[in-house]
Tab-separated table of C-alpha atoms in Angstrom:
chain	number	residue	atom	x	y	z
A	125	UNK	CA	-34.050	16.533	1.497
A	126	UNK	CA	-30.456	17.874	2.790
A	127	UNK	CA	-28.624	15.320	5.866
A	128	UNK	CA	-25.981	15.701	7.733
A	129	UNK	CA	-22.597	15.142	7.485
A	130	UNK	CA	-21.873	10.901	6.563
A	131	UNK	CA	-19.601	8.935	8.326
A	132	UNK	CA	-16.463	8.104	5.962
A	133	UNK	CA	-16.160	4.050	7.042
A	134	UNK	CA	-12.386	3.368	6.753
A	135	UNK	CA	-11.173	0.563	3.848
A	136	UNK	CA	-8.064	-0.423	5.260
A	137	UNK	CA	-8.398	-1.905	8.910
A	138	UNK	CA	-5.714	-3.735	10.530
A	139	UNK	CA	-6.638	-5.068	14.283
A	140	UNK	CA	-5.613	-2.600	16.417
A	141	UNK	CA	-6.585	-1.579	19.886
A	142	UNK	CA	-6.585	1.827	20.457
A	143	UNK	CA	-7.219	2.836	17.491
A	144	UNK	CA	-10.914	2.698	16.293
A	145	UNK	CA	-10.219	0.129	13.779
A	146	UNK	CA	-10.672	-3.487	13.905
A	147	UNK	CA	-10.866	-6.369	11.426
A	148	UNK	CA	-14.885	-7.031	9.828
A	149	UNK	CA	-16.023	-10.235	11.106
A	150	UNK	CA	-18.027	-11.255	8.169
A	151	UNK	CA	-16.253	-14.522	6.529
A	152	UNK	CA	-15.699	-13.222	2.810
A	153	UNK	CA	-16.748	-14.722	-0.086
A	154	UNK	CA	-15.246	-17.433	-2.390
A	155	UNK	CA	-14.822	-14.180	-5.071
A	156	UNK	CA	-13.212	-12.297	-2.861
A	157	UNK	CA	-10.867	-14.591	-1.436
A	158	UNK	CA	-9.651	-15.338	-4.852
A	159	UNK	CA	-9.609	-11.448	-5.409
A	160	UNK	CA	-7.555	-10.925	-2.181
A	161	UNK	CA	-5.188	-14.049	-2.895
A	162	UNK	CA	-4.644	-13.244	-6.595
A	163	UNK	CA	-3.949	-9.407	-5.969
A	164	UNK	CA	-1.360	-10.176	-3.307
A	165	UNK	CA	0.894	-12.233	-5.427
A	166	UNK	CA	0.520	-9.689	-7.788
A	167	UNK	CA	1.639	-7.294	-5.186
A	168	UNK	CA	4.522	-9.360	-4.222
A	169	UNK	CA	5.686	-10.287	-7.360
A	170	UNK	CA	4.860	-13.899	-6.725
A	171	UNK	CA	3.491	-13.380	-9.805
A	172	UNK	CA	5.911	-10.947	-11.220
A	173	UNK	CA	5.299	-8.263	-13.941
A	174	UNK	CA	4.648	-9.892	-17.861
A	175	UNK	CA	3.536	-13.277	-16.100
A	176	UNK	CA	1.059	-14.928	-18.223
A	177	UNK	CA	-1.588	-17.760	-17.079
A	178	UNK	CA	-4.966	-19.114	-17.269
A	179	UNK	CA	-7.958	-19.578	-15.197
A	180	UNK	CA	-7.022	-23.505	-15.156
A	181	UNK	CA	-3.572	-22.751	-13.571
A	182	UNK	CA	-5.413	-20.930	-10.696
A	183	UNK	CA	-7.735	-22.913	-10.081
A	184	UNK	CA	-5.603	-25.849	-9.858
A	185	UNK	CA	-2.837	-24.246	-7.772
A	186	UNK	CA	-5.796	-22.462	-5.271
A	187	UNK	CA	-7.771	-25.775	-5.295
A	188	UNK	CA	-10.841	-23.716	-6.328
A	189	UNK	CA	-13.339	-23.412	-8.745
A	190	UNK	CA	-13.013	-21.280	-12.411
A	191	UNK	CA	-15.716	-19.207	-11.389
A	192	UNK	CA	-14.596	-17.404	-8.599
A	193	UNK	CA	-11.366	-16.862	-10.003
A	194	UNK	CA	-12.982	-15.298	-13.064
A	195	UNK	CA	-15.109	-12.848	-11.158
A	196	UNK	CA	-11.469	-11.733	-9.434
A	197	UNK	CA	-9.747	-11.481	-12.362
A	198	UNK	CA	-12.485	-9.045	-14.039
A	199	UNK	CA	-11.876	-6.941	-10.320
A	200	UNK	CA	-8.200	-7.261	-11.054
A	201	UNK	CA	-8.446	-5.906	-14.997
A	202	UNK	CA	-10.407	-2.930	-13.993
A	203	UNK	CA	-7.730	-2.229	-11.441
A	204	UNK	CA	-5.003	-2.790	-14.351
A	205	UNK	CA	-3.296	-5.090	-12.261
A	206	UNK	CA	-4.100	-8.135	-15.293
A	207	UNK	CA	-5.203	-7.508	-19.004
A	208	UNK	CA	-6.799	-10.576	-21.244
A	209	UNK	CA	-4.733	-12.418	-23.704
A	210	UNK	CA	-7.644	-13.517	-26.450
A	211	UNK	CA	-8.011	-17.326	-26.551
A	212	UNK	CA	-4.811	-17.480	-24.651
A	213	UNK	CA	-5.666	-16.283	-21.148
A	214	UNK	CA	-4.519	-13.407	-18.763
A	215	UNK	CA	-1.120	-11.212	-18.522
A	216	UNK	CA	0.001	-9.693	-15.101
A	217	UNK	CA	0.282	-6.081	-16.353
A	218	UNK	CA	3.502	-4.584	-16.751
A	219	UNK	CA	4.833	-1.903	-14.616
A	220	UNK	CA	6.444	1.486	-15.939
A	221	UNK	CA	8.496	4.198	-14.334
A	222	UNK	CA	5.741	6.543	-16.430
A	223	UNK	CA	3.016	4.923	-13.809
A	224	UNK	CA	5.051	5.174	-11.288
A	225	UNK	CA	5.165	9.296	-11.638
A	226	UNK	CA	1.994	8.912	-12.277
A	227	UNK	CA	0.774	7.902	-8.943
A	228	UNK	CA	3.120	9.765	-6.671
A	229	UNK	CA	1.857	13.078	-8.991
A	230	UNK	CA	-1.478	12.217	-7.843
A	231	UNK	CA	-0.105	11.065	-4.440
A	232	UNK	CA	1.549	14.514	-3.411
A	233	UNK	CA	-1.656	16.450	-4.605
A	234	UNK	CA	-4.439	14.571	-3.089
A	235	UNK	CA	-2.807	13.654	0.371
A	236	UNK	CA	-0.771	16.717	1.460
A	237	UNK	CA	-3.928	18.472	0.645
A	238	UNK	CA	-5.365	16.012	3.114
A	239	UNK	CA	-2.988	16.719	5.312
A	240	UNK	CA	-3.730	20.255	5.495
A	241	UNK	CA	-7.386	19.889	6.189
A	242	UNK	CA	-7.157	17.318	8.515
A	243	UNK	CA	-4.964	19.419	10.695
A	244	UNK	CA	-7.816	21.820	10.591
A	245	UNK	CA	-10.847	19.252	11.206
A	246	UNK	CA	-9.364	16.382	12.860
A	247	UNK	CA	-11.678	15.329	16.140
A	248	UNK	CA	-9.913	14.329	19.029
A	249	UNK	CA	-11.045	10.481	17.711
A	250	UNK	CA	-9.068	10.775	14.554
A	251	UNK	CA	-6.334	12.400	16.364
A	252	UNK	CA	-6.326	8.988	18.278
A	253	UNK	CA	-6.694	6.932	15.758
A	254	UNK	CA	-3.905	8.936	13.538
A	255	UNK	CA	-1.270	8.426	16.751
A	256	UNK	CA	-1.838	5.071	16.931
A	257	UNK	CA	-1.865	3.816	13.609
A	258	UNK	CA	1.709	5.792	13.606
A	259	UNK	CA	3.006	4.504	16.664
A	260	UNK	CA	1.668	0.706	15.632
A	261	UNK	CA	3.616	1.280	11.987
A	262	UNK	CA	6.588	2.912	12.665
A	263	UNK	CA	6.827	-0.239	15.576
A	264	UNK	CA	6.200	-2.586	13.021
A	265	UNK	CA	8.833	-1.587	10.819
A	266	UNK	CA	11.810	-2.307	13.480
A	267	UNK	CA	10.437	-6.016	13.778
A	268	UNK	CA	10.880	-6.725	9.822
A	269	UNK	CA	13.494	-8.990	9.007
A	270	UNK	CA	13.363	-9.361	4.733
A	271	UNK	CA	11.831	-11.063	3.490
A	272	UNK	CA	9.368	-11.958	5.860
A	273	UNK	CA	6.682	-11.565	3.528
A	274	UNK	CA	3.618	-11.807	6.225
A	275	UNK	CA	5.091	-8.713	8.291
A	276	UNK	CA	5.648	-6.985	5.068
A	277	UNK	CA	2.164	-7.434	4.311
A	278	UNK	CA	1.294	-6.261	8.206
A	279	UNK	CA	3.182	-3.132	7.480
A	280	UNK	CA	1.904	-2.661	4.226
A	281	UNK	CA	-1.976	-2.500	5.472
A	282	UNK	CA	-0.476	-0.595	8.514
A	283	UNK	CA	0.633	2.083	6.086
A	284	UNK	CA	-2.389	2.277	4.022
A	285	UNK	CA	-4.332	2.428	7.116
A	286	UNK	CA	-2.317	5.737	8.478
A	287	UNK	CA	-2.507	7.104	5.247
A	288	UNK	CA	-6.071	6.357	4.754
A	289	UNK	CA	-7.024	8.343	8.856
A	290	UNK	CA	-5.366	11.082	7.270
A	291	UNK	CA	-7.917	11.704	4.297
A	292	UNK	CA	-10.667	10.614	6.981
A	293	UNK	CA	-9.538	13.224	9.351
A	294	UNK	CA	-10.424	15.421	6.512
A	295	UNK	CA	-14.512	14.741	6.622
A	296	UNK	CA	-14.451	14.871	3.139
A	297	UNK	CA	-16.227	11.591	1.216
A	298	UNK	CA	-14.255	12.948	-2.030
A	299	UNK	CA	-11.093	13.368	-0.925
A	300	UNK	CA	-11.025	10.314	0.822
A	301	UNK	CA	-12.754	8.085	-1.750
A	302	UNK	CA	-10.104	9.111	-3.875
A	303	UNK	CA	-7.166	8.905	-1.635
A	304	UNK	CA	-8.590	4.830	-0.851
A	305	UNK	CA	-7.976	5.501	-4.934
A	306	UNK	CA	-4.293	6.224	-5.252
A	307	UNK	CA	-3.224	3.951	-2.218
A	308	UNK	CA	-4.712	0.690	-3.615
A	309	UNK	CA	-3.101	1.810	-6.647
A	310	UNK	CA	0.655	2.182	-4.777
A	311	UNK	CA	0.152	-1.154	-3.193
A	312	UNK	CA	1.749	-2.631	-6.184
A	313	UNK	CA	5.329	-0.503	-5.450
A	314	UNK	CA	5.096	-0.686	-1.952
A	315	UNK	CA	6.790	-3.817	-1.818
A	316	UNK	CA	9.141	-3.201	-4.620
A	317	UNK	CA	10.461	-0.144	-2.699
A	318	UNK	CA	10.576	-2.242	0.425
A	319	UNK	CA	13.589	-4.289	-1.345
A	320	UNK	CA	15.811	-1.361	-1.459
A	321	UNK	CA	19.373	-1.096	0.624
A	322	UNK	CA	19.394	2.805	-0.044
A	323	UNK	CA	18.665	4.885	3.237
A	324	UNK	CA	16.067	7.661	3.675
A	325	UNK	CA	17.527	11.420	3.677
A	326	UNK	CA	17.839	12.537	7.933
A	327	UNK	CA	15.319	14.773	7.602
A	328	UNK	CA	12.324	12.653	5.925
A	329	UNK	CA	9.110	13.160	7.657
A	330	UNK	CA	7.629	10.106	9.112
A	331	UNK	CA	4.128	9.189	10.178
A	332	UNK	CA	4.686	10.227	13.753
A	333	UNK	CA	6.043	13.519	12.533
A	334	UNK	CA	2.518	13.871	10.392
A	335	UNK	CA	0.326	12.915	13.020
A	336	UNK	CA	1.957	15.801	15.618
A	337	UNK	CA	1.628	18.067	13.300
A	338	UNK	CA	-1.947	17.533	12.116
A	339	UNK	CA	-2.657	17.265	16.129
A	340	UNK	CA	-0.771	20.580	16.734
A	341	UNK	CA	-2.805	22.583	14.220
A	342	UNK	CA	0.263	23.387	11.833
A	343	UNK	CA	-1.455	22.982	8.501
A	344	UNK	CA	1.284	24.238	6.390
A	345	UNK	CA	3.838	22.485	7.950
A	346	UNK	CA	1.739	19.410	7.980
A	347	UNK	CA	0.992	19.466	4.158
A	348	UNK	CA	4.624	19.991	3.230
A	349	UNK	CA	5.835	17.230	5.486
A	350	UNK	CA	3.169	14.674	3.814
A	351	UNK	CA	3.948	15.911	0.645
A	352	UNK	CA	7.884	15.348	1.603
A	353	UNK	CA	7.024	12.130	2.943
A	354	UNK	CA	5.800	11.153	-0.322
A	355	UNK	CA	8.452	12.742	-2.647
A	356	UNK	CA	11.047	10.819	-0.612
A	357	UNK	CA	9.520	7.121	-0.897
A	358	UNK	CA	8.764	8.045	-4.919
A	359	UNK	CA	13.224	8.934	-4.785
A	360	UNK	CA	13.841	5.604	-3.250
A	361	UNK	CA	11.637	3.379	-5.419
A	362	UNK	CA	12.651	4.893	-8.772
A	363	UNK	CA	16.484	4.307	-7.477
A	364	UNK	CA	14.939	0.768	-6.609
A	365	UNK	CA	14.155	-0.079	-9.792
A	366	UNK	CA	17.201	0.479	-11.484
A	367	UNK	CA	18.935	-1.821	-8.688
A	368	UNK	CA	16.315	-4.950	-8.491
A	369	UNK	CA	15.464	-7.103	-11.275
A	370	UNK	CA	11.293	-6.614	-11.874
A	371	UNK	CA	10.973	-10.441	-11.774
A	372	UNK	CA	12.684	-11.152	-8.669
A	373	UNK	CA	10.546	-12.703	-6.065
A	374	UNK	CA	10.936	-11.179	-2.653
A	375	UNK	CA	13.103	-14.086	-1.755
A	376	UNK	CA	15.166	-13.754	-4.887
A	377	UNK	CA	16.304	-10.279	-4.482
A	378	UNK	CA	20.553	-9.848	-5.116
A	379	UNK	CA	22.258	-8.169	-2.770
A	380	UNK	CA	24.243	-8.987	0.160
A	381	UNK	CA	22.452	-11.732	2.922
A	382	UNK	CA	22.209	-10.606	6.103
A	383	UNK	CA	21.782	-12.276	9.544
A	384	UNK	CA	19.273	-12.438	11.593
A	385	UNK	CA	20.971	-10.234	13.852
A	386	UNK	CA	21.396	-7.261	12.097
A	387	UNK	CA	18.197	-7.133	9.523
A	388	UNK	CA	16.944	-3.969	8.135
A	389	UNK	CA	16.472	-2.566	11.410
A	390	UNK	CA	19.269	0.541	10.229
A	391	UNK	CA	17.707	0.674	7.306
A	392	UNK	CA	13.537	0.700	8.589
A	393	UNK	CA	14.800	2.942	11.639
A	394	UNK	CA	15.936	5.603	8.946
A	395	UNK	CA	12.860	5.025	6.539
A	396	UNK	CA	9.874	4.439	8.616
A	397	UNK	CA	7.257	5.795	7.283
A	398	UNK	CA	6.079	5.085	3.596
């Protein structure tokens, strides 16, 4: 028997009115939680890059029980975020510029093809959804002040979330299942490009720029603008990582301090959009 079309369900979903997204209710479970705590030190650098542990050490510092942890930590080793140590524990899995091309290959393929289907599909709902979601982010990026780690994190779902509308606006399960793919999989550099003092180019192509031009129709112009989008936050994080130590914590990053008064908001104006 042949359906219908299926309803993509979205994987990122920050709470945001107007936008056809909202947080699930459902209290997760003890696995999860440990997943979700675990994998955002990881994506932090909490626990930086070559970090080795045990299950003992987590469970003691998360005041929970071994077996939760171990369930996350097999979640976590098929993501390659950890790898085993025999008889000696876990390693958090070290990160190389070879990955890093790696991704954003995959990255510039997958979503400016998105890009340029969704400016031919998009309903008038993921239209909405795709304005809001860049509105809400490229907002959220003037309020930043580093390294306030819990609006990174807002930002960081924020951005996964536009990015994510974009392959949904598409219709396509494939595309989008493995777009979800290759954005849980630059979750892990997101933050390390976030440390950077270098400045987008003038001309890079934000999220508000993709959304109007996946609402106006323009697919060509909409792929190569997603596609630039990308190419510009690979330039920045590979000039990143010659700048920032791979063990600093967010807090721990060299570099001039600034004030309160004059954050990042130069920089976030002129690189919204990751």
């Amino acid at each position: 028997m042949i359906i219908g079309a299926r309803a993509i369900s979205a994987a990122f979903c920050p709470d945001m009115a107007g936008t056809g997204i909202a947080e699930p209710s459902k209290t997760p479970s003890l696995t999860t939680q440990a997943y979700e705590t675990i994998r955002q030190r990881i994506l932090t650098c909490e626990m930086s890059p070559g970090l080795a542990f045990t299950e003992s050490d987590l469970s003691t510092d998360m005041q929970m029980s071994k077996t939760p942890i171990r369930e996350a930590l097999l979640r976590l080793q098929v993501e390659g975020l950890v790898e085993t140590i025999p008889r000696r524990g876990y390693v958090v899995t070290a990160l190389h510029v070879a990955d890093i091309n790696d991704v954003f290959d995959f990255r510039v393929m997958i979503e400016g093809t998105c890009a340029e289907i969704a400016a031919q599909r998009a309903t008038p709902e993921d239209l909405v959804r795709l304005d809001g979601l860049a509105q809400r982010s490229s907002a959220a990026y003037d309020k930043i002040v580093d390294p306030d780690l819990k609006l990174l994190q807002e930002q960081a779902l924020l951005n996964n979330a536009f990015h994510e509308a974009v392959a949904i606006a598409t219709g396509n399960f494939r595309l989008h299942r493995s777009s979800v793919q290759i954005i849980r999989e630059y979750e892990r550099f997101f933050f390390l490009e976030w440390r950077s003092e270098l400045l987008y180019p003038p001309d890079h192509k934000d999220h508000c720029e993709i959304s109007r031009l996946i609402a106006a129709g323009d697919a060509a112009a909409a792929g190569d603008a997603m596609r630039a989008h990308v190419e510009g936050a690979r330039s920045t994080l590979l000039a990143t990582i010659g700048r920032v130590p791979m063990r600093a914590t967010l807090g721990q990053v060299s570099g001039p301090a600034r004030s309160s008064e004059e954050p990042m908001r130069g920089n976030r104006m002129a690189r919204r959009g990751e």
